[in-house]
């Protein structure tokens, strides 16, 4: 399921280019276009899920897969000594794009922005 108005769905479909880090049949990881840290990438499910609050019990394996991938991909990007992972949810949670995504940030501190 895709939302034709969702920027991340367009990235997944390839109609908006991205700098991909990882892709399989369920997820896509790509560099953030406005990085807040030396390493800043996003991990998104290919299926459109608007927010973390919208996940259902059937999404358990997908969410588990994403959480397993986060440290693996962070390590590949040189974040062996630590990284930050963030899921913003809803308007008061700072979510800007309504497609579930995990921000992964790392690299030498201080970063340009303290929060995501």
Short mmCIF file of N, CA, C and O in Angstrom, two decimals:
data_model
loop_
_atom_site.label_atom_id
_atom_site.label_comp_id
_atom_site.label_asym_id
_atom_site.label_seq_id
_atom_site.Cartn_x
_atom_site.Cartn_y
_atom_site.Cartn_z
N UNK A 1 0.84 -1.18 0.00
CA UNK A 1 0.00 0.00 0.00
C UNK A 1 0.88 1.24 0.00
O UNK A 1 1.81 1.35 0.80
N UNK A 2 0.62 2.15 -0.90
CA UNK A 2 1.36 3.40 -1.00
C UNK A 2 0.39 4.57 -0.96
O UNK A 2 -0.75 4.46 -1.36
N UNK A 3 0.89 5.69 -0.50
CA UNK A 3 0.14 6.94 -0.52
C UNK A 3 0.75 7.78 -1.64
O UNK A 3 1.91 8.16 -1.55
N UNK A 4 0.00 8.09 -2.69
CA UNK A 4 0.57 8.83 -3.82
C UNK A 4 1.05 10.24 -3.46
O UNK A 4 1.81 10.84 -4.22
N UNK A 5 0.64 10.77 -2.32
CA UNK A 5 1.07 12.11 -1.90
C UNK A 5 2.23 12.08 -0.91
O UNK A 5 2.70 13.13 -0.50
N UNK A 6 2.68 10.90 -0.53
CA UNK A 6 3.73 10.76 0.49
C UNK A 6 5.11 10.82 -0.14
O UNK A 6 5.42 10.06 -1.06
N UNK A 7 5.96 11.71 0.36
CA UNK A 7 7.30 11.86 -0.19
C UNK A 7 8.12 10.58 -0.03
O UNK A 7 8.88 10.21 -0.93
N UNK A 8 7.96 9.87 1.08
CA UNK A 8 8.72 8.63 1.25
C UNK A 8 8.21 7.53 0.33
O UNK A 8 9.00 6.73 -0.17
N UNK A 9 6.91 7.49 0.08
CA UNK A 9 6.38 6.52 -0.90
C UNK A 9 6.95 6.82 -2.29
O UNK A 9 7.26 5.90 -3.05
N UNK A 10 7.12 8.10 -2.61
CA UNK A 10 7.71 8.49 -3.90
C UNK A 10 9.19 8.09 -3.96
O UNK A 10 9.67 7.66 -5.01
N UNK A 11 9.90 8.21 -2.85
CA UNK A 11 11.30 7.77 -2.80
C UNK A 11 11.36 6.26 -2.98
O UNK A 11 12.19 5.74 -3.75
N UNK A 12 10.49 5.53 -2.30
CA UNK A 12 10.44 4.08 -2.43
C UNK A 12 10.14 3.67 -3.87
O UNK A 12 10.76 2.75 -4.41
N UNK A 13 9.23 4.38 -4.52
CA UNK A 13 8.86 4.08 -5.91
C UNK A 13 9.93 4.51 -6.91
O UNK A 13 9.89 4.10 -8.07
N UNK A 14 10.88 5.34 -6.47
CA UNK A 14 11.94 5.80 -7.35
C UNK A 14 11.61 7.05 -8.14
O UNK A 14 12.39 7.48 -8.98
N UNK A 15 10.46 7.67 -7.86
CA UNK A 15 10.10 8.90 -8.57
C UNK A 15 10.80 10.12 -7.99
O UNK A 15 10.89 11.15 -8.65
N UNK A 16 11.28 10.00 -6.75
CA UNK A 16 12.16 11.00 -6.14
C UNK A 16 13.48 10.28 -5.85
O UNK A 16 13.47 9.21 -5.21
N UNK A 17 14.60 10.81 -6.33
CA UNK A 17 15.87 10.12 -6.11
C UNK A 17 16.30 10.17 -4.65
O UNK A 17 15.93 11.07 -3.90
N UNK A 18 17.10 9.18 -4.27
CA UNK A 18 17.67 9.14 -2.93
C UNK A 18 19.03 8.47 -2.99
O UNK A 18 19.35 7.77 -3.95
N UNK A 19 19.81 8.69 -1.95
CA UNK A 19 21.11 8.05 -1.81
C UNK A 19 20.89 6.83 -0.92
O UNK A 19 20.93 6.92 0.31
N UNK A 20 20.64 5.68 -1.53
CA UNK A 20 20.26 4.47 -0.81
C UNK A 20 21.44 3.83 -0.09
O UNK A 20 22.54 3.77 -0.62
N UNK A 21 21.15 3.33 1.11
CA UNK A 21 22.12 2.56 1.88
C UNK A 21 21.78 1.08 1.87
O UNK A 21 22.67 0.23 1.93
N UNK A 22 20.49 0.78 1.88
CA UNK A 22 20.04 -0.61 1.97
C UNK A 22 18.63 -0.68 1.41
O UNK A 22 17.83 0.25 1.59
N UNK A 23 18.33 -1.80 0.75
CA UNK A 23 16.98 -2.02 0.27
C UNK A 23 16.73 -3.51 0.14
O UNK A 23 17.59 -4.26 -0.30
N UNK A 24 15.55 -3.92 0.56
CA UNK A 24 15.06 -5.26 0.29
C UNK A 24 13.58 -5.15 -0.03
O UNK A 24 13.09 -4.04 -0.31
N UNK A 25 12.85 -6.23 0.03
CA UNK A 25 11.44 -6.18 -0.35
C UNK A 25 10.54 -5.50 0.68
O UNK A 25 9.41 -5.13 0.36
N UNK A 26 11.03 -5.27 1.91
CA UNK A 26 10.19 -4.68 2.96
C UNK A 26 10.61 -3.30 3.43
O UNK A 26 9.78 -2.55 3.93
N UNK A 27 11.89 -2.96 3.31
CA UNK A 27 12.40 -1.70 3.87
C UNK A 27 13.39 -1.03 2.92
O UNK A 27 13.97 -1.67 2.03
N UNK A 28 13.58 0.26 3.17
CA UNK A 28 14.56 1.05 2.44
C UNK A 28 15.27 1.96 3.43
O UNK A 28 14.61 2.55 4.30
N UNK A 29 16.58 2.05 3.32
CA UNK A 29 17.36 3.00 4.12
C UNK A 29 18.07 3.95 3.16
O UNK A 29 18.63 3.52 2.14
N UNK A 30 18.02 5.24 3.48
CA UNK A 30 18.63 6.25 2.62
C UNK A 30 19.12 7.42 3.47
O UNK A 30 18.62 7.67 4.57
N UNK A 31 20.10 8.15 2.93
CA UNK A 31 20.65 9.31 3.63
C UNK A 31 19.62 10.43 3.71
O UNK A 31 18.89 10.68 2.74
N UNK A 32 19.58 11.12 4.85
CA UNK A 32 18.72 12.28 5.02
C UNK A 32 19.25 13.43 4.15
O UNK A 32 20.45 13.65 4.10
N UNK A 33 18.34 14.14 3.48
CA UNK A 33 18.78 15.24 2.61
C UNK A 33 19.18 16.48 3.39
O UNK A 33 19.82 17.38 2.84
N UNK A 34 18.82 16.55 4.67
CA UNK A 34 19.20 17.68 5.52
C UNK A 34 19.79 17.11 6.81
O UNK A 34 19.16 17.19 7.87
N UNK A 35 20.99 16.54 6.73
CA UNK A 35 21.53 15.81 7.89
C UNK A 35 21.78 16.70 9.09
O UNK A 35 22.23 17.83 8.98
N UNK A 36 21.45 16.13 10.26
CA UNK A 36 21.66 16.81 11.53
C UNK A 36 22.90 16.30 12.24
O UNK A 36 23.22 16.75 13.33
N UNK A 37 23.61 15.36 11.62
CA UNK A 37 24.81 14.76 12.20
C UNK A 37 25.68 14.28 11.04
O UNK A 37 25.20 14.16 9.91
N UNK A 38 26.96 14.00 11.30
CA UNK A 38 27.82 13.50 10.22
C UNK A 38 27.25 12.25 9.54
O UNK A 38 27.38 12.09 8.33
N UNK A 39 26.62 11.38 10.30
CA UNK A 39 25.88 10.25 9.74
C UNK A 39 24.41 10.47 10.10
O UNK A 39 24.08 10.66 11.27
N UNK A 40 23.57 10.51 9.10
CA UNK A 40 22.13 10.69 9.34
C UNK A 40 21.40 10.00 8.19
O UNK A 40 21.42 10.47 7.06
N UNK A 41 20.79 8.88 8.51
CA UNK A 41 19.99 8.19 7.51
C UNK A 41 18.64 7.82 8.09
O UNK A 41 18.43 7.88 9.30
N UNK A 42 17.73 7.47 7.20
CA UNK A 42 16.38 7.08 7.57
C UNK A 42 16.15 5.64 7.15
O UNK A 42 16.62 5.21 6.10
N UNK A 43 15.41 4.92 7.96
CA UNK A 43 14.99 3.57 7.64
C UNK A 43 13.47 3.58 7.62
O UNK A 43 12.84 3.96 8.62
N UNK A 44 12.89 3.19 6.49
CA UNK A 44 11.44 3.25 6.32
C UNK A 44 10.90 1.91 5.83
O UNK A 44 11.58 1.22 5.06
N UNK A 45 9.69 1.56 6.25
CA UNK A 45 9.05 0.39 5.64
C UNK A 45 8.56 0.77 4.25
O UNK A 45 8.18 1.92 4.01
N UNK A 46 8.58 -0.17 3.34
CA UNK A 46 8.08 0.12 2.00
C UNK A 46 6.57 0.25 1.99
O UNK A 46 6.01 0.99 1.19
N UNK A 47 5.91 -0.45 2.87
CA UNK A 47 4.46 -0.33 2.99
C UNK A 47 4.16 0.96 3.76
O UNK A 47 4.77 1.24 4.78
N UNK A 48 3.24 1.73 3.27
CA UNK A 48 2.91 3.00 3.93
C UNK A 48 2.20 2.74 5.26
O UNK A 48 1.12 2.17 5.30
N UNK A 49 2.86 3.15 6.33
CA UNK A 49 2.29 3.17 7.68
C UNK A 49 2.50 4.60 8.14
O UNK A 49 3.64 5.08 8.18
N UNK A 50 1.45 5.30 8.46
CA UNK A 50 1.55 6.74 8.72
C UNK A 50 2.41 7.08 9.93
O UNK A 50 3.25 7.98 9.87
N UNK A 51 2.20 6.39 11.05
CA UNK A 51 2.93 6.73 12.27
C UNK A 51 3.17 5.46 13.09
O UNK A 51 2.53 4.42 12.86
N UNK A 52 4.02 5.57 14.07
CA UNK A 52 4.23 4.45 14.99
C UNK A 52 2.94 4.13 15.73
O UNK A 52 2.65 2.98 16.03
N UNK A 53 2.12 5.14 15.97
CA UNK A 53 0.84 4.93 16.65
C UNK A 53 -0.14 4.12 15.80
O UNK A 53 -1.12 3.61 16.33
N UNK A 54 0.11 4.00 14.50
CA UNK A 54 -0.79 3.28 13.61
C UNK A 54 -0.39 1.82 13.38
O UNK A 54 -1.08 1.11 12.65
N UNK A 55 0.71 1.38 14.00
CA UNK A 55 1.11 -0.01 13.78
C UNK A 55 0.12 -0.95 14.45
O UNK A 55 -0.56 -0.59 15.40
N UNK A 56 0.07 -2.16 13.90
CA UNK A 56 -0.84 -3.18 14.38
C UNK A 56 -0.05 -4.42 14.77
O UNK A 56 1.13 -4.54 14.41
N UNK A 57 -0.67 -5.37 15.48
CA UNK A 57 0.05 -6.58 15.87
C UNK A 57 0.72 -7.31 14.69
O UNK A 57 1.81 -7.86 14.82
N UNK A 58 0.11 -7.26 13.51
CA UNK A 58 0.69 -7.89 12.34
C UNK A 58 1.97 -7.24 11.85
O UNK A 58 2.67 -7.80 11.00
N UNK A 59 2.30 -6.06 12.36
CA UNK A 59 3.53 -5.35 11.97
C UNK A 59 4.72 -5.72 12.84
O UNK A 59 5.82 -5.21 12.64
N UNK A 60 4.52 -6.62 13.78
CA UNK A 60 5.57 -6.95 14.75
C UNK A 60 6.86 -7.42 14.07
O UNK A 60 7.94 -6.94 14.42
N UNK A 61 6.78 -8.31 13.11
CA UNK A 61 8.01 -8.81 12.49
C UNK A 61 8.70 -7.71 11.67
O UNK A 61 9.93 -7.63 11.64
N UNK A 62 7.93 -6.86 11.00
CA UNK A 62 8.51 -5.75 10.25
C UNK A 62 9.25 -4.80 11.19
O UNK A 62 10.39 -4.40 10.92
N UNK A 63 8.62 -4.44 12.30
CA UNK A 63 9.26 -3.52 13.26
C UNK A 63 10.50 -4.17 13.87
O UNK A 63 11.52 -3.50 14.06
N UNK A 64 10.42 -5.45 14.17
CA UNK A 64 11.59 -6.16 14.69
C UNK A 64 12.73 -6.15 13.68
O UNK A 64 13.89 -5.93 14.04
N UNK A 65 12.41 -6.41 12.43
CA UNK A 65 13.43 -6.38 11.38
C UNK A 65 14.09 -5.01 11.30
O UNK A 65 15.32 -4.90 11.19
N UNK A 66 13.27 -3.96 11.37
CA UNK A 66 13.82 -2.61 11.30
C UNK A 66 14.77 -2.34 12.47
O UNK A 66 15.85 -1.77 12.28
N UNK A 67 14.38 -2.75 13.66
CA UNK A 67 15.22 -2.51 14.83
C UNK A 67 16.52 -3.31 14.78
O UNK A 67 17.56 -2.85 15.26
N UNK A 68 16.49 -4.49 14.18
CA UNK A 68 17.71 -5.29 14.00
C UNK A 68 18.63 -4.62 12.98
O UNK A 68 19.85 -4.62 13.13
N UNK A 69 18.03 -4.04 11.94
CA UNK A 69 18.82 -3.39 10.89
C UNK A 69 19.50 -2.11 11.36
O UNK A 69 20.58 -1.77 10.87
N UNK A 70 18.87 -1.37 12.26
CA UNK A 70 19.42 -0.08 12.69
C UNK A 70 20.89 -0.20 13.12
O UNK A 70 21.75 0.50 12.58
N UNK A 71 21.25 -1.05 14.08
CA UNK A 71 22.66 -1.10 14.47
C UNK A 71 23.58 -1.66 13.39
O UNK A 71 24.74 -1.25 13.27
N UNK A 72 23.06 -2.57 12.57
CA UNK A 72 23.88 -3.11 11.48
C UNK A 72 24.23 -2.02 10.48
O UNK A 72 25.39 -1.88 10.07
N UNK A 73 23.24 -1.24 10.07
CA UNK A 73 23.47 -0.16 9.11
C UNK A 73 24.31 0.96 9.73
O UNK A 73 25.16 1.55 9.06
N UNK A 74 24.08 1.26 11.01
CA UNK A 74 24.88 2.28 11.69
C UNK A 74 26.35 1.87 11.72
O UNK A 74 27.24 2.69 11.46
N UNK A 75 26.61 0.61 11.99
CA UNK A 75 27.99 0.10 12.01
C UNK A 75 28.63 0.26 10.63
O UNK A 75 29.77 0.70 10.52
N UNK A 76 27.90 -0.07 9.59
CA UNK A 76 28.42 0.06 8.22
C UNK A 76 28.73 1.50 7.86
O UNK A 76 29.57 1.77 7.01
N UNK A 77 28.06 2.45 8.53
CA UNK A 77 28.29 3.87 8.27
C UNK A 77 29.37 4.45 9.18
O UNK A 77 29.58 5.67 9.20
N UNK A 78 30.02 3.60 9.97
CA UNK A 78 31.12 4.06 10.81
C UNK A 78 30.72 4.47 12.21
O UNK A 78 31.49 5.15 12.89
N UNK A 79 29.55 4.08 12.65
CA UNK A 79 29.06 4.47 13.98
C UNK A 79 29.25 3.34 14.99
O UNK A 79 28.35 3.02 15.76
N UNK A 80 30.42 2.75 14.99
CA UNK A 80 30.70 1.64 15.88
C UNK A 80 30.73 2.02 17.34
O UNK A 80 30.54 1.17 18.21
N UNK A 81 30.99 3.28 17.64
CA UNK A 81 31.07 3.69 19.04
C UNK A 81 29.82 4.42 19.52
O UNK A 81 29.83 5.09 20.54
N UNK A 82 28.74 4.28 18.77
CA UNK A 82 27.47 4.84 19.23
C UNK A 82 26.70 5.57 18.16
O UNK A 82 27.26 6.05 17.18
N UNK A 83 25.41 5.62 18.36
CA UNK A 83 24.50 6.31 17.46
C UNK A 83 23.22 6.59 18.23
O UNK A 83 22.98 6.07 19.31
N UNK A 84 22.39 7.43 17.63
CA UNK A 84 21.09 7.77 18.20
C UNK A 84 20.02 7.33 17.20
O UNK A 84 20.17 7.54 16.00
N UNK A 85 18.96 6.72 17.69
CA UNK A 85 17.83 6.36 16.83
C UNK A 85 16.58 7.04 17.38
O UNK A 85 16.35 7.04 18.59
N UNK A 86 15.79 7.62 16.48
CA UNK A 86 14.63 8.41 16.87
C UNK A 86 13.45 8.09 15.96
O UNK A 86 13.61 8.03 14.74
N UNK A 87 12.28 7.91 16.57
CA UNK A 87 11.03 7.80 15.82
C UNK A 87 10.12 8.90 16.33
O UNK A 87 9.64 8.84 17.46
N UNK A 88 9.91 9.92 15.52
CA UNK A 88 8.98 10.99 15.88
C UNK A 88 7.57 10.52 15.51
O UNK A 88 7.36 9.98 14.43
N UNK A 89 6.62 10.74 16.41
CA UNK A 89 5.26 10.24 16.20
C UNK A 89 4.24 11.34 16.45
O UNK A 89 4.14 11.85 17.57
N UNK A 90 3.50 11.71 15.41
CA UNK A 90 2.44 12.70 15.52
C UNK A 90 2.94 14.12 15.62
O UNK A 90 4.14 14.38 15.73
N UNK A 91 2.02 15.07 15.57
CA UNK A 91 2.40 16.48 15.55
C UNK A 91 3.16 16.92 16.81
O UNK A 91 4.13 17.67 16.71
N UNK A 92 2.74 16.49 17.97
CA UNK A 92 3.45 16.88 19.19
C UNK A 92 4.72 16.08 19.41
O UNK A 92 5.52 16.42 20.28
N UNK A 93 4.91 15.04 18.63
CA UNK A 93 6.15 14.26 18.67
C UNK A 93 7.16 14.72 17.65
O UNK A 93 8.22 14.13 17.51
N UNK A 94 6.81 15.77 16.90
CA UNK A 94 7.75 16.34 15.93
C UNK A 94 7.76 15.65 14.58
O UNK A 94 8.65 15.89 13.78
N UNK A 95 6.79 14.80 14.30
CA UNK A 95 6.76 14.11 13.01
C UNK A 95 6.42 15.10 11.91
O UNK A 95 5.45 15.85 12.01
N UNK A 96 7.24 15.10 10.85
CA UNK A 96 7.01 15.99 9.72
C UNK A 96 6.52 15.25 8.49
O UNK A 96 5.70 15.77 7.74
N UNK A 97 7.03 14.05 8.26
CA UNK A 97 6.57 13.22 7.15
C UNK A 97 5.77 12.08 7.73
O UNK A 97 6.28 11.30 8.54
N UNK A 98 4.52 11.96 7.30
CA UNK A 98 3.63 10.95 7.86
C UNK A 98 3.75 9.62 7.12
O UNK A 98 2.84 9.17 6.43
N UNK A 99 4.93 9.04 7.28
CA UNK A 99 5.27 7.69 6.85
C UNK A 99 6.27 7.24 7.90
O UNK A 99 7.30 7.90 8.10
N UNK A 100 5.96 6.19 8.62
CA UNK A 100 6.82 5.71 9.70
C UNK A 100 8.27 5.68 9.25
O UNK A 100 8.58 5.18 8.16
N UNK A 101 9.16 6.23 10.05
CA UNK A 101 10.59 6.20 9.73
C UNK A 101 11.41 6.32 11.00
O UNK A 101 10.99 6.93 11.97
N UNK A 102 12.58 5.72 10.94
CA UNK A 102 13.54 5.80 12.04
C UNK A 102 14.70 6.66 11.56
O UNK A 102 15.32 6.36 10.53
N UNK A 103 14.99 7.73 12.29
CA UNK A 103 16.20 8.51 12.06
C UNK A 103 17.34 7.80 12.78
O UNK A 103 17.20 7.43 13.95
N UNK A 104 18.48 7.65 12.11
CA UNK A 104 19.67 7.11 12.74
C UNK A 104 20.77 8.15 12.56
O UNK A 104 21.08 8.55 11.44
N UNK A 105 21.32 8.62 13.70
CA UNK A 105 22.31 9.69 13.69
C UNK A 105 23.56 9.23 14.43
O UNK A 105 23.47 8.57 15.46
N UNK A 106 24.71 9.62 13.91
CA UNK A 106 25.96 9.27 14.58
C UNK A 106 27.10 10.10 14.04
O UNK A 106 26.93 10.99 13.23
N UNK A 107 28.28 9.76 14.52
CA UNK A 107 29.48 10.48 14.14
C UNK A 107 29.94 11.38 15.26
O UNK A 107 29.27 11.50 16.29
N UNK A 108 31.10 11.98 15.07
CA UNK A 108 31.66 12.84 16.13
C UNK A 108 30.71 13.96 16.53
O UNK A 108 30.05 14.55 15.70
N UNK A 109 30.65 14.20 17.83
CA UNK A 109 29.80 15.27 18.35
C UNK A 109 30.65 16.50 18.60
O UNK A 109 31.84 16.38 18.75
N UNK A 110 30.11 17.69 18.68
CA UNK A 110 28.68 18.02 18.68
C UNK A 110 28.11 18.04 17.27
O UNK A 110 28.82 18.31 16.31
N UNK A 111 26.83 17.73 17.19
CA UNK A 111 26.13 17.76 15.92
C UNK A 111 25.53 19.12 15.70
O UNK A 111 25.39 19.91 16.63
N UNK A 112 25.13 19.40 14.46
CA UNK A 112 24.54 20.71 14.13
C UNK A 112 23.27 20.96 14.93
O UNK A 112 23.03 22.06 15.38
N UNK A 113 22.44 19.94 15.05
CA UNK A 113 21.18 20.08 15.78
C UNK A 113 21.16 19.05 16.89
O UNK A 113 21.57 17.91 16.69
N UNK A 114 20.67 19.42 18.03
CA UNK A 114 20.63 18.50 19.17
C UNK A 114 19.46 17.54 19.10
O UNK A 114 19.52 16.47 19.67
N UNK A 115 18.40 17.94 18.43
CA UNK A 115 17.21 17.08 18.39
C UNK A 115 16.75 16.89 16.95
O UNK A 115 17.09 17.66 16.07
N UNK A 116 15.93 15.91 16.78
CA UNK A 116 15.33 15.59 15.47
C UNK A 116 13.84 15.58 15.62
O UNK A 116 13.30 15.10 16.54
#
